Amino acid sequence: MSTKTLRNFIGGRFEDGIRTFDKLNPANGELIARVHEAGRDQVDAAVAAARRALPAWAAMSVKQRTDYLYALADGIERRFDDFLEAEIGDTGKPVGWARQIDIPRGAANFRAFAEIARTLDMESYMTDTPDGRQALNYAYRKPLGVVGVISPWNLPLLLFTWKVAPALAFGNTVVAKPSEVTPSTATLLAEVAMEVGLPEGVFNLVHGFGPNSAGEFITTHEDIDGVTFTGESATGAAIMKAVAPGVKPVSFELGGKNAALVFEDADFDQAVAGVANSVFANCGQVCLCTERVYVQRPIFDRFVQAVKREAEKLVLGRPMDPATTMGPLVSHEHREKVLSYMRLAVEEGATVVTGGGVPQFGDERDNGAYIQPTIWTGLPETARCIKEEVFGPVCHIAPFDTEEEAIALANDTKYGLAAAVWTTNLVRGHRVAQAMQVGLAWVNCWFLRDLRTPFGGSGLSGIGREGGRHSLHFYTEPTNVCVKL
Ligand code: NAD
Ligand code: 6OD
């Protein structure tokens, strides 16, 4: 495959950056792209272009504006195979997962938010006035303005469009930075924006890193009206500091240390398959992945052995091979981090049920960032491997006796993103799900979601909720209009 050149997209034109950095394929270590890093001047130019484009974009009829969003969705689908190849090249994820999840959701995000924008109603109240007449109050929603979007590498197109789509649907213009680790599909989206004739300056793309690079230049820019960010909790904290002097709003979707609770009355096979999927999907690199599994004691040993069998069945193949069920981690740097937790787990007293290291293939995959799916048992609840997000294909499985104990164990974390409850007792399912201190609780499933529902977490997992109408809270500013009648 030839090496690509990826540029910034500013004011409707592709532009070189101040220097380039290399993007390697995590499945085999090959150079796949040279990426133009935006300097401060280019971020300034992108913000200025977004500011110039804002009045016309915000004033456009909802029908006309959302027609562009449908066109972007159609454009992604027209170039589905380009997006698929680019996403797989950047991440090493299995083709089956990217074909079913990443690329379709890139298009679906635009359609879902276009639909929400087209069907919005307005909050209104009729109030009695002291002189016996009435007043009509209505909350008129205006776009927030120029929105800074910063996204991570694990579901690159899905999470990039998850922020760009609502911003555009509700009349904002955007300066967006994908992760430096996965710059390709965002660049393809810029090409699609050009192809569908999106007005220049409405969507601007800058490449680069966080500190002292495009990420920081966006978040510290005084003409940005707010920042929506998905990534690590520590990065969220740095961004909060960066926007504090301007008192800018933020929307944060951050890390997780998600629990699965498996009750003895669960459908055993369904729970085993569901838990294994929630631990190992996308090589454990989904913020919603399960890293802590609590299993009711009577089925504990059998459950551990069954999940071990699922882990050992995973096919660590080449990403484009349809038989592959687990690709490499996203980079060698990230593998070093995950491996450091594997060493730490042993130091902290874990029993390694399966995995724990790097697989050997005897072919080009040995240059990739592959890692073994790993299960631990026996750690104390105070262990760092129980408390800290690993973001790899690992979980710890521990027993519990009572429902109260299971709830307490699941909630004993500073994160608050997601949890899954496995039980055939649906009354218990509702009760336990409602007791989870998380933004998303599943019963007998994982990763299923209607795009109209609120998404996000509490504690170290984030600030605010996005999704459907909930996205209005960040992407629009209401003006209450009160009319005396
Ligand atoms: P990261 O925080 O390292 O990077 C995310 C983005 O922030 C990248 O574009 C990066 O360049 C940028 N960035 C880094 N430092 C910055 C700074 N100081 N100022 C401005 N921008 C900066 O995260 P990652 O490693 O790309 O992604 C993995 C993390 O993201 C995990 O913790 C995962 O749980 C989390 N995540 C959360 C969700 C969610 O919805 N809650 C979704 C996906 C990923
Ligand atoms: O499904 C979504 O909308 C979403 N934001 C998923 C996030 C996954 C985290 O890695």
mmCIF file with all atom_site columns, C-alpha atoms in Angstrom, residues 105-180:
data_model
loop_
_atom_site.group_PDB
_atom_site.id
_atom_site.type_symbol
_atom_site.label_atom_id
_atom_site.label_alt_id
_atom_site.label_comp_id
_atom_site.label_asym_id
_atom_site.label_entity_id
_atom_site.label_seq_id
_atom_site.pdbx_PDB_ins_code
_atom_site.Cartn_x
_atom_site.Cartn_y
_atom_site.Cartn_z
_atom_site.occupancy
_atom_site.B_iso_or_equiv
_atom_site.pdbx_formal_charge
_atom_site.auth_seq_id
_atom_site.auth_comp_id
_atom_site.auth_asym_id
_atom_site.auth_atom_id
_atom_site.pdbx_PDB_model_num
ATOM 1  C CA . ARG A 1 105 ? -22.069 4.564  12.743 1.00 0.00 ? 105 ARG A CA 1
ATOM 2  C CA . GLY A 1 106 ? -20.077 7.348  11.060 1.00 0.00 ? 106 GLY A CA 1
ATOM 3  C CA . ALA A 1 107 ? -22.932 7.746  8.574  1.00 0.00 ? 107 ALA A CA 1
ATOM 4  C CA . ALA A 1 108 ? -25.671 7.013  11.125 1.00 0.00 ? 108 ALA A CA 1
ATOM 5  C CA . ASN A 1 109 ? -24.486 9.800  13.440 1.00 0.00 ? 109 ASN A CA 1
ATOM 6  C CA . PHE A 1 110 ? -25.135 12.407 10.729 1.00 0.00 ? 110 PHE A CA 1
ATOM 7  C CA . ARG A 1 111 ? -28.580 11.005 9.944  1.00 0.00 ? 111 ARG A CA 1
ATOM 8  C CA . ALA A 1 112 ? -29.587 10.665 13.595 1.00 0.00 ? 112 ALA A CA 1
ATOM 9  C CA . PHE A 1 113 ? -28.744 14.267 14.478 1.00 0.00 ? 113 PHE A CA 1
ATOM 10 C CA . ALA A 1 114 ? -30.267 15.597 11.237 1.00 0.00 ? 114 ALA A CA 1
ATOM 11 C CA . GLU A 1 115 ? -33.476 13.825 12.224 1.00 0.00 ? 115 GLU A CA 1
ATOM 12 C CA . ILE A 1 116 ? -33.373 15.258 15.752 1.00 0.00 ? 116 ILE A CA 1
ATOM 13 C CA . ALA A 1 117 ? -32.832 18.790 14.397 1.00 0.00 ? 117 ALA A CA 1
ATOM 14 C CA . ARG A 1 118 ? -35.741 18.422 11.977 1.00 0.00 ? 118 ARG A CA 1
ATOM 15 C CA . THR A 1 119 ? -38.204 17.238 14.600 1.00 0.00 ? 119 THR A CA 1
ATOM 16 C CA . LEU A 1 120 ? -37.283 19.526 17.505 1.00 0.00 ? 120 LEU A CA 1
ATOM 17 C CA . ASP A 1 121 ? -40.070 21.059 19.495 1.00 0.00 ? 121 ASP A CA 1
ATOM 18 C CA . MET A 1 122 ? -39.667 24.021 21.827 1.00 0.00 ? 122 MET A CA 1
ATOM 19 C CA . GLU A 1 123 ? -40.179 24.144 25.581 1.00 0.00 ? 123 GLU A CA 1
ATOM 20 C CA . SER A 1 124 ? -42.961 26.649 26.370 1.00 0.00 ? 124 SER A CA 1
ATOM 21 C CA . TYR A 1 125 ? -45.197 27.641 29.303 1.00 0.00 ? 125 TYR A CA 1
ATOM 22 C CA . MET A 1 126 ? -48.273 29.826 29.595 1.00 0.00 ? 126 MET A CA 1
ATOM 23 C CA . THR A 1 127 ? -48.085 31.762 32.866 1.00 0.00 ? 127 THR A CA 1
ATOM 24 C CA . ASP A 1 128 ? -50.779 33.730 34.708 1.00 0.00 ? 128 ASP A CA 1
ATOM 25 C CA . THR A 1 129 ? -49.662 37.333 35.294 1.00 0.00 ? 129 THR A CA 1
ATOM 26 C CA . PRO A 1 130 ? -50.450 39.416 38.435 1.00 0.00 ? 130 PRO A CA 1
ATOM 27 C CA . ASP A 1 131 ? -52.864 41.638 36.462 1.00 0.00 ? 131 ASP A CA 1
ATOM 28 C CA . GLY A 1 132 ? -54.979 38.665 35.457 1.00 0.00 ? 132 GLY A CA 1
ATOM 29 C CA . ARG A 1 133 ? -53.600 38.300 31.958 1.00 0.00 ? 133 ARG A CA 1
ATOM 30 C CA . GLN A 1 134 ? -51.142 35.726 30.592 1.00 0.00 ? 134 GLN A CA 1
ATOM 31 C CA . ALA A 1 135 ? -47.584 35.496 29.339 1.00 0.00 ? 135 ALA A CA 1
ATOM 32 C CA . LEU A 1 136 ? -46.093 33.019 26.888 1.00 0.00 ? 136 LEU A CA 1
ATOM 33 C CA . ASN A 1 137 ? -42.574 31.837 27.784 1.00 0.00 ? 137 ASN A CA 1
ATOM 34 C CA . TYR A 1 138 ? -40.538 29.881 25.285 1.00 0.00 ? 138 TYR A CA 1
ATOM 35 C CA . ALA A 1 139 ? -36.922 28.739 25.291 1.00 0.00 ? 139 ALA A CA 1
ATOM 36 C CA . TYR A 1 140 ? -35.472 29.741 21.932 1.00 0.00 ? 140 TYR A CA 1
ATOM 37 C CA . ARG A 1 141 ? -32.301 27.741 21.224 1.00 0.00 ? 141 ARG A CA 1
ATOM 38 C CA . LYS A 1 142 ? -29.369 29.270 19.388 1.00 0.00 ? 142 LYS A CA 1
ATOM 39 C CA . PRO A 1 143 ? -26.127 27.497 18.410 1.00 0.00 ? 143 PRO A CA 1
ATOM 40 C CA . LEU A 1 144 ? -23.300 27.647 20.945 1.00 0.00 ? 144 LEU A CA 1
ATOM 41 C CA . GLY A 1 145 ? -21.002 29.055 18.221 1.00 0.00 ? 145 GLY A CA 1
ATOM 42 C CA . VAL A 1 146 ? -17.570 27.819 17.148 1.00 0.00 ? 146 VAL A CA 1
ATOM 43 C CA . VAL A 1 147 ? -17.097 24.414 18.748 1.00 0.00 ? 147 VAL A CA 1
ATOM 44 C CA . GLY A 1 148 ? -13.730 22.732 19.359 1.00 0.00 ? 148 GLY A CA 1
ATOM 45 C CA . VAL A 1 149 ? -13.961 18.946 18.894 1.00 0.00 ? 149 VAL A CA 1
ATOM 46 C CA . ILE A 1 150 ? -11.157 16.692 20.154 1.00 0.00 ? 150 ILE A CA 1
ATOM 47 C CA . SER A 1 151 ? -11.463 12.948 19.707 1.00 0.00 ? 151 SER A CA 1
ATOM 48 C CA . PRO A 1 152 ? -9.581  9.734  20.604 1.00 0.00 ? 152 PRO A CA 1
ATOM 49 C CA . TRP A 1 153 ? -8.237  6.788  18.614 1.00 0.00 ? 153 TRP A CA 1
ATOM 50 C CA . ASN A 1 154 ? -10.306 3.821  19.683 1.00 0.00 ? 154 ASN A CA 1
ATOM 51 C CA . LEU A 1 155 ? -13.410 4.295  17.486 1.00 0.00 ? 155 LEU A CA 1
ATOM 52 C CA . PRO A 1 156 ? -12.021 7.071  15.312 1.00 0.00 ? 156 PRO A CA 1
ATOM 53 C CA . LEU A 1 157 ? -14.757 7.837  12.779 1.00 0.00 ? 157 LEU A CA 1
ATOM 54 C CA . LEU A 1 158 ? -17.584 6.884  15.141 1.00 0.00 ? 158 LEU A CA 1
ATOM 55 C CA . LEU A 1 159 ? -16.430 9.218  17.909 1.00 0.00 ? 159 LEU A CA 1
ATOM 56 C CA . PHE A 1 160 ? -15.324 12.040 15.604 1.00 0.00 ? 160 PHE A CA 1
ATOM 57 C CA . THR A 1 161 ? -18.726 12.161 13.863 1.00 0.00 ? 161 THR A CA 1
ATOM 58 C CA . TRP A 1 162 ? -20.490 11.668 17.201 1.00 0.00 ? 162 TRP A CA 1
ATOM 59 C CA . LYS A 1 163 ? -19.372 15.228 18.046 1.00 0.00 ? 163 LYS A CA 1
ATOM 60 C CA . VAL A 1 164 ? -19.174 16.869 14.604 1.00 0.00 ? 164 VAL A CA 1
ATOM 61 C CA . ALA A 1 165 ? -22.701 15.774 13.596 1.00 0.00 ? 165 ALA A CA 1
ATOM 62 C CA . PRO A 1 166 ? -24.672 17.328 16.508 1.00 0.00 ? 166 PRO A CA 1
ATOM 63 C CA . ALA A 1 167 ? -22.518 20.462 16.370 1.00 0.00 ? 167 ALA A CA 1
ATOM 64 C CA . LEU A 1 168 ? -23.381 20.996 12.701 1.00 0.00 ? 168 LEU A CA 1
ATOM 65 C CA . ALA A 1 169 ? -27.010 19.879 13.024 1.00 0.00 ? 169 ALA A CA 1
ATOM 66 C CA . PHE A 1 170 ? -27.730 22.523 15.654 1.00 0.00 ? 170 PHE A CA 1
ATOM 67 C CA . GLY A 1 171 ? -26.091 25.336 13.651 1.00 0.00 ? 171 GLY A CA 1
ATOM 68 C CA . ASN A 1 172 ? -22.550 25.474 15.034 1.00 0.00 ? 172 ASN A CA 1
ATOM 69 C CA . THR A 1 173 ? -19.336 25.537 13.044 1.00 0.00 ? 173 THR A CA 1
ATOM 70 C CA . VAL A 1 174 ? -16.451 23.314 14.010 1.00 0.00 ? 174 VAL A CA 1
ATOM 71 C CA . VAL A 1 175 ? -12.694 23.105 14.426 1.00 0.00 ? 175 VAL A CA 1
ATOM 72 C CA . ALA A 1 176 ? -11.985 19.418 14.956 1.00 0.00 ? 176 ALA A CA 1
ATOM 73 C CA . LYS A 1 177 ? -8.863  17.449 15.812 1.00 0.00 ? 177 LYS A CA 1
ATOM 74 C CA . PRO A 1 178 ? -8.796  13.664 15.516 1.00 0.00 ? 178 PRO A CA 1
ATOM 75 C CA . SER A 1 179 ? -6.269  11.682 17.511 1.00 0.00 ? 179 SER A CA 1
ATOM 76 C CA . GLU A 1 180 ? -2.757  11.838 16.092 1.00 0.00 ? 180 GLU A CA 1
#
